[in-house]
Short mmCIF file of C-alpha atoms in Angstrom, two decimals:
data_model
loop_
_atom_site.label_atom_id
_atom_site.label_comp_id
_atom_site.label_asym_id
_atom_site.label_seq_id
_atom_site.Cartn_x
_atom_site.Cartn_y
_atom_site.Cartn_z
CA MET V 1 0.00 0.00 0.00
CA ALA V 2 1.32 3.41 -0.97
CA GLY V 3 -0.65 5.22 1.72
CA LEU V 4 -1.90 8.79 1.59
CA SER V 5 0.27 11.61 0.33
CA ALA V 6 0.81 14.74 2.41
CA GLN V 7 -1.56 16.58 0.07
CA GLN V 8 -4.26 13.92 0.51
CA VAL V 9 -3.91 14.08 4.30
CA ALA V 10 -4.13 17.87 4.15
CA ASP V 11 -7.27 17.70 2.00
CA LEU V 12 -8.95 15.45 4.56
CA VAL V 13 -8.01 17.57 7.59
CA PRO V 14 -8.36 20.18 5.89
CA CYS V 15 -5.18 22.24 6.23
CA PRO V 16 -2.23 23.41 4.14
CA PRO V 17 0.08 20.52 3.12
CA GLU V 18 2.98 22.39 4.75
CA GLN V 19 1.35 21.71 8.11
CA VAL V 20 1.46 17.96 7.47
CA LEU V 21 5.09 18.14 6.34
CA ARG V 22 6.05 20.12 9.47
CA LEU V 23 4.53 17.48 11.73
CA ASP V 24 6.27 14.77 9.73
CA GLU V 25 9.62 16.52 10.20
CA LEU V 26 8.96 16.61 13.95
CA GLY V 27 8.43 12.84 13.89
CA LEU V 28 4.84 13.11 15.03
CA LEU V 29 3.56 11.05 12.10
CA ASP V 30 6.17 8.27 12.24
CA ALA V 31 3.69 5.82 13.80
CA HIS V 32 1.14 6.59 11.11
CA ARG V 33 3.00 5.55 7.98
CA GLU V 34 1.89 3.15 5.29
CA GLY V 35 4.44 2.40 2.61
CA ALA V 36 5.77 5.68 1.25
CA GLY V 37 2.79 7.61 2.59
CA PHE V 38 0.55 7.92 5.62
CA THR V 39 -2.32 5.96 7.13
CA SER V 40 -5.73 7.58 7.46
CA SER V 41 -5.15 7.96 11.22
CA ALA V 42 -2.55 10.62 10.39
CA VAL V 43 -5.50 12.89 9.59
CA HIS V 44 -6.67 12.70 13.20
CA VAL V 45 -3.15 13.33 14.49
CA VAL V 46 -2.84 16.49 12.40
CA ARG V 47 -6.14 17.74 13.81
CA LEU V 48 -5.03 16.86 17.35
CA MET V 49 -1.74 18.73 16.94
CA ALA V 50 -3.60 21.80 15.70
CA SER V 51 -5.71 21.66 18.87
CA PHE V 52 -2.55 21.35 20.98
CA GLU V 53 -1.15 24.50 19.38
CA GLU V 54 -4.43 26.36 19.92
CA ALA V 55 -4.23 25.38 23.60
CA GLY V 56 -0.64 26.69 23.80
CA VAL V 57 1.05 23.26 24.02
CA PRO V 58 4.45 23.40 22.22
CA LEU V 59 4.68 20.69 19.58
CA ASP V 60 8.41 20.34 20.17
CA ASP V 61 7.60 19.08 23.67
CA VAL V 62 4.96 16.70 22.31
CA ALA V 63 7.43 15.42 19.71
CA ARG V 64 10.07 14.68 22.35
CA ALA V 65 7.52 12.78 24.44
CA VAL V 66 6.43 10.76 21.41
CA ALA V 67 10.05 9.99 20.47
CA SER V 68 10.80 8.79 24.01
CA GLY V 69 7.70 6.58 24.08
CA GLU V 70 6.02 8.59 26.85
CA LEU V 71 3.16 9.60 24.54
CA SER V 72 1.37 7.81 21.72
CA PHE V 73 -1.76 8.62 19.73
CA PRO V 74 -3.33 5.51 18.11
CA LEU V 75 -6.45 7.51 17.33
CA GLY V 76 -7.69 5.07 14.71
CA LEU V 77 -8.79 2.79 17.56
CA PHE V 78 -11.67 5.04 18.58
CA LEU V 79 -12.12 7.73 15.94
CA PRO V 80 -13.99 7.13 12.66
CA GLU V 81 -12.33 6.79 9.29
CA PRO V 82 -11.76 10.30 7.87
CA VAL V 83 -14.04 11.21 4.99
CA ALA V 84 -13.46 13.63 2.16
CA LEU V 85 -14.97 17.08 2.00
CA SER V 86 -17.23 17.21 -1.01
CA GLU V 87 -19.19 20.25 -2.11
CA THR V 88 -19.29 23.75 -0.65
CA TYR V 89 -22.20 25.18 1.30
CA ASP V 90 -22.97 27.41 -1.67
CA GLU V 91 -23.19 24.37 -3.95
CA LEU V 92 -25.29 22.45 -1.43
CA GLY V 93 -27.62 25.42 -1.00
CA ALA V 94 -28.07 25.72 -4.76
CA ARG V 95 -28.83 22.01 -5.01
CA LEU V 96 -31.40 22.15 -2.23
CA GLY V 97 -32.84 25.54 -3.09
CA ARG V 98 -32.03 26.77 0.43
CA SER V 99 -29.90 29.62 1.73
CA PRO V 100 -26.23 28.59 2.19
CA GLU V 101 -26.11 30.78 5.29
CA LEU V 102 -29.03 28.82 6.78
CA LEU V 103 -27.15 25.57 6.13
CA ARG V 104 -24.01 26.98 7.77
CA ARG V 105 -26.13 28.08 10.72
CA LEU V 106 -27.68 24.64 11.07
CA SER V 107 -24.23 23.05 10.97
CA ARG V 108 -23.01 25.31 13.75
CA GLU V 109 -26.09 24.62 15.86
CA LEU V 110 -25.69 20.88 15.33
CA GLY V 111 -22.17 21.28 16.72
CA VAL V 112 -20.28 20.62 13.46
CA PRO V 113 -19.34 24.13 12.22
CA PRO V 114 -18.16 24.69 8.64
CA ALA V 115 -14.54 23.75 7.98
CA PRO V 116 -11.96 26.15 6.56
CA GLY V 117 -12.60 26.61 2.86
CA ASP V 118 -16.36 26.27 3.42
CA ARG V 119 -16.41 22.69 2.17
CA ILE V 120 -18.67 20.11 3.81
CA ARG V 121 -18.34 16.40 4.43
CA HIS V 122 -20.50 14.19 2.27
CA GLU V 123 -22.19 12.63 5.32
CA ASP V 124 -22.89 16.09 6.77
CA ALA V 125 -24.35 17.26 3.46
CA GLU V 126 -26.61 14.18 3.38
CA LEU V 127 -27.85 14.89 6.90
CA LEU V 128 -28.54 18.56 6.19
CA SER V 129 -30.38 17.57 3.00
CA LEU V 130 -32.50 15.10 4.98
CA LEU V 131 -33.17 17.70 7.68
CA VAL V 132 -34.42 20.49 5.41
CA THR V 133 -36.42 18.19 3.13
CA THR V 134 -38.09 16.23 5.96
CA LEU V 135 -38.92 19.40 7.86
CA ASP V 136 -39.91 21.36 4.76
CA LEU V 137 -42.97 22.76 6.57
CA ALA V 138 -40.80 24.30 9.31
CA ASP V 139 -39.50 27.86 9.03
CA ASP V 140 -35.85 28.79 9.52
CA GLU V 141 -36.19 29.47 13.25
CA GLU V 142 -37.88 26.13 13.82
CA LEU V 143 -35.13 24.37 11.87
CA SER V 144 -32.57 26.11 14.05
CA ARG V 145 -34.43 25.07 17.19
CA PHE V 146 -34.43 21.44 16.00
CA ALA V 147 -30.68 21.60 15.27
CA ARG V 148 -29.94 23.10 18.69
CA LEU V 149 -32.11 20.49 20.41
CA TYR V 150 -30.31 17.49 18.94
CA GLY V 151 -26.88 19.07 18.55
CA GLY V 152 -26.75 20.32 22.12
CA SER V 153 -28.18 17.13 23.62
CA VAL V 154 -25.75 14.82 21.82
CA GLN V 155 -22.81 17.12 22.50
CA ARG V 156 -23.57 17.10 26.24
CA LEU V 157 -24.03 13.32 26.17
CA VAL V 158 -20.68 12.76 24.43
CA THR V 159 -18.86 15.14 26.79
CA ALA V 160 -20.39 13.49 29.87
CA GLY V 161 -19.51 10.07 28.47
CA LEU V 162 -15.86 11.07 28.05
CA GLN V 163 -15.78 12.42 31.60
CA PHE V 164 -17.19 9.11 32.83
CA PHE V 165 -14.55 7.15 30.88
CA ASP V 166 -11.78 9.35 32.29
CA ARG V 167 -12.88 8.75 35.89
CA ALA V 168 -13.91 5.11 35.62
CA VAL V 169 -11.16 3.84 33.30
CA ARG V 170 -8.19 6.13 32.54
CA GLN V 171 -7.62 7.37 36.10
CA ARG V 172 -8.03 3.85 37.45
CA VAL V 173 -5.47 2.46 35.00
CA GLU V 174 -3.07 5.27 35.97
CA GLY V 175 -3.16 3.89 39.50
CA TYR V 176 -1.96 0.44 38.42
CA GLU V 177 1.64 -0.45 39.22
CA ILE V 178 2.55 -1.36 35.65
CA PRO V 179 4.93 0.23 33.10
CA THR V 180 3.79 3.42 31.37
CA GLU V 181 3.66 1.71 27.98
CA GLU V 182 1.33 -0.93 29.40
CA LYS V 183 -0.90 1.75 30.95
CA ASP V 184 -1.20 3.44 27.55
CA ARG V 185 -1.93 0.14 25.82
CA VAL V 186 -4.69 -0.79 28.27
CA THR V 187 -6.23 2.71 28.20
CA TYR V 188 -6.36 2.85 24.41
CA GLN V 189 -7.72 -0.70 24.19
CA LYS V 190 -10.47 0.18 26.67
CA ALA V 191 -11.16 3.41 24.79
CA GLY V 192 -11.77 1.45 21.60
CA GLU V 193 -14.11 -0.94 23.40
CA TYR V 194 -15.91 1.97 25.07
CA THR V 195 -16.41 3.61 21.69
CA GLN V 196 -18.08 0.45 20.38
CA LEU V 197 -20.29 0.27 23.48
CA VAL V 198 -21.46 3.88 23.15
CA GLY V 199 -21.95 3.45 19.41
CA SER V 200 -24.35 0.59 20.17
CA ILE V 201 -26.16 1.84 23.25
CA VAL V 202 -27.13 5.30 21.96
CA PRO V 203 -29.17 4.22 18.90
CA TRP V 204 -30.64 1.27 20.83
CA LEU V 205 -31.83 3.51 23.67
CA GLN V 206 -33.16 6.07 21.20
CA ARG V 207 -35.28 3.37 19.56
CA ARG V 208 -36.53 2.01 22.89
CA HIS V 209 -37.42 5.42 24.32
CA ARG V 210 -39.11 6.37 21.05
CA GLU V 211 -41.44 3.38 21.39
CA VAL V 212 -42.69 4.64 24.75
CA ALA V 213 -42.78 8.32 23.78
CA VAL V 214 -44.65 7.71 20.51
CA ILE V 215 -47.34 5.69 22.28
CA ASP V 216 -47.82 8.45 24.85
CA TYR V 217 -47.89 11.07 22.09
CA LEU V 218 -50.49 9.13 20.09
CA VAL V 219 -52.75 8.77 23.12
CA GLY V 220 -52.73 12.52 23.69
CA VAL V 221 -53.17 13.43 20.01
CA THR V 222 -55.96 10.87 19.52
CA GLU V 223 -57.86 12.22 22.52
CA TRP V 224 -57.62 15.71 21.01
CA PHE V 225 -58.74 14.44 17.59
CA MET V 226 -61.75 12.67 19.09
CA GLU V 227 -62.82 15.74 21.02
CA ASP V 228 -62.13 18.18 18.17
CA ARG V 229 -64.05 16.06 15.64
CA GLY V 230 -67.00 15.35 17.91
CA ILE V 231 -66.25 11.64 18.26
CA ARG V 232 -66.04 11.98 22.01
CA ALA V 233 -67.52 14.60 24.26
CA GLN V 234 -64.95 16.85 25.87
CA PRO V 235 -64.63 15.94 29.55
CA PRO V 236 -65.25 18.73 32.04
CA LYS V 237 -62.08 20.48 33.06
CA GLN V 238 -61.14 20.21 36.70
CA PRO V 239 -60.51 23.55 38.41
CA PRO V 240 -56.90 24.01 39.50
CA ALA V 241 -56.16 23.21 43.13
CA ILE V 242 -53.53 24.81 45.32
CA ALA V 243 -52.14 23.09 48.38
CA PHE V 244 -50.17 24.84 51.10
CA LEU V 245 -48.05 22.92 53.58
CA ASP V 246 -46.45 24.49 56.60
CA LEU V 247 -43.90 22.67 58.71
CA THR V 248 -43.83 23.79 62.31
CA GLY V 249 -40.34 24.74 63.43
CA TYR V 250 -38.95 24.75 59.88
CA THR V 251 -36.80 27.87 60.39
CA GLU V 252 -35.10 26.49 63.47
CA LEU V 253 -34.63 23.09 61.78
CA ALA V 254 -33.03 24.67 58.70
CA GLU V 255 -30.63 26.73 60.84
CA GLU V 256 -29.69 23.69 62.87
CA ARG V 257 -28.97 21.43 59.88
#
């Protein structure tokens, strides 16, 4: 296998090819070679190194740690295969007959903002196409609300899941009296297994919860239909009730405890 060229890696990131070559010169891509080129996991490493630099972490220090074996980044174990960026938002908007700016806005609110160069992944373009065509009766604000609902919920779920993994797995492995290389191996192996678990449990739970929620929704909607269409007489509404409970000695109890 020839592997990916520096230009092909840069196109997938996306970034200038000089950025890939600089990381290669630092030795940060040595573990991600395939023949005369690079493996697809090099794409993730380039993105990770860009995030390190944004956070103020010197790449020279990272490179020394990688060279000494203190750090390793086998990201292909738990990150998806990189996919090419296809059309631009302008092209997608023209194809769908929708505003490119609306599509960019929906991407940001879903938590996957437009990449440099304004190009979009094929899978992202497919999802946006499905979103605006399925919800064609919704206005722009309602589309944005839908994107924020699912984007924010999934983003919080993923973040909380990573925090759980860090506490329950990584920190526990760090406490083992084993060599550093073995700690890294176990942590990355568990991270790959955890990724598979989460990838299975999320869609399964979504299906199971949808079964219950749809039944409840249909009961409520059907009751409304029957009343609205005269199939069933509207039951008398119960007047609201207010209850007041006073606990004797509450102030003293609160101060004491």
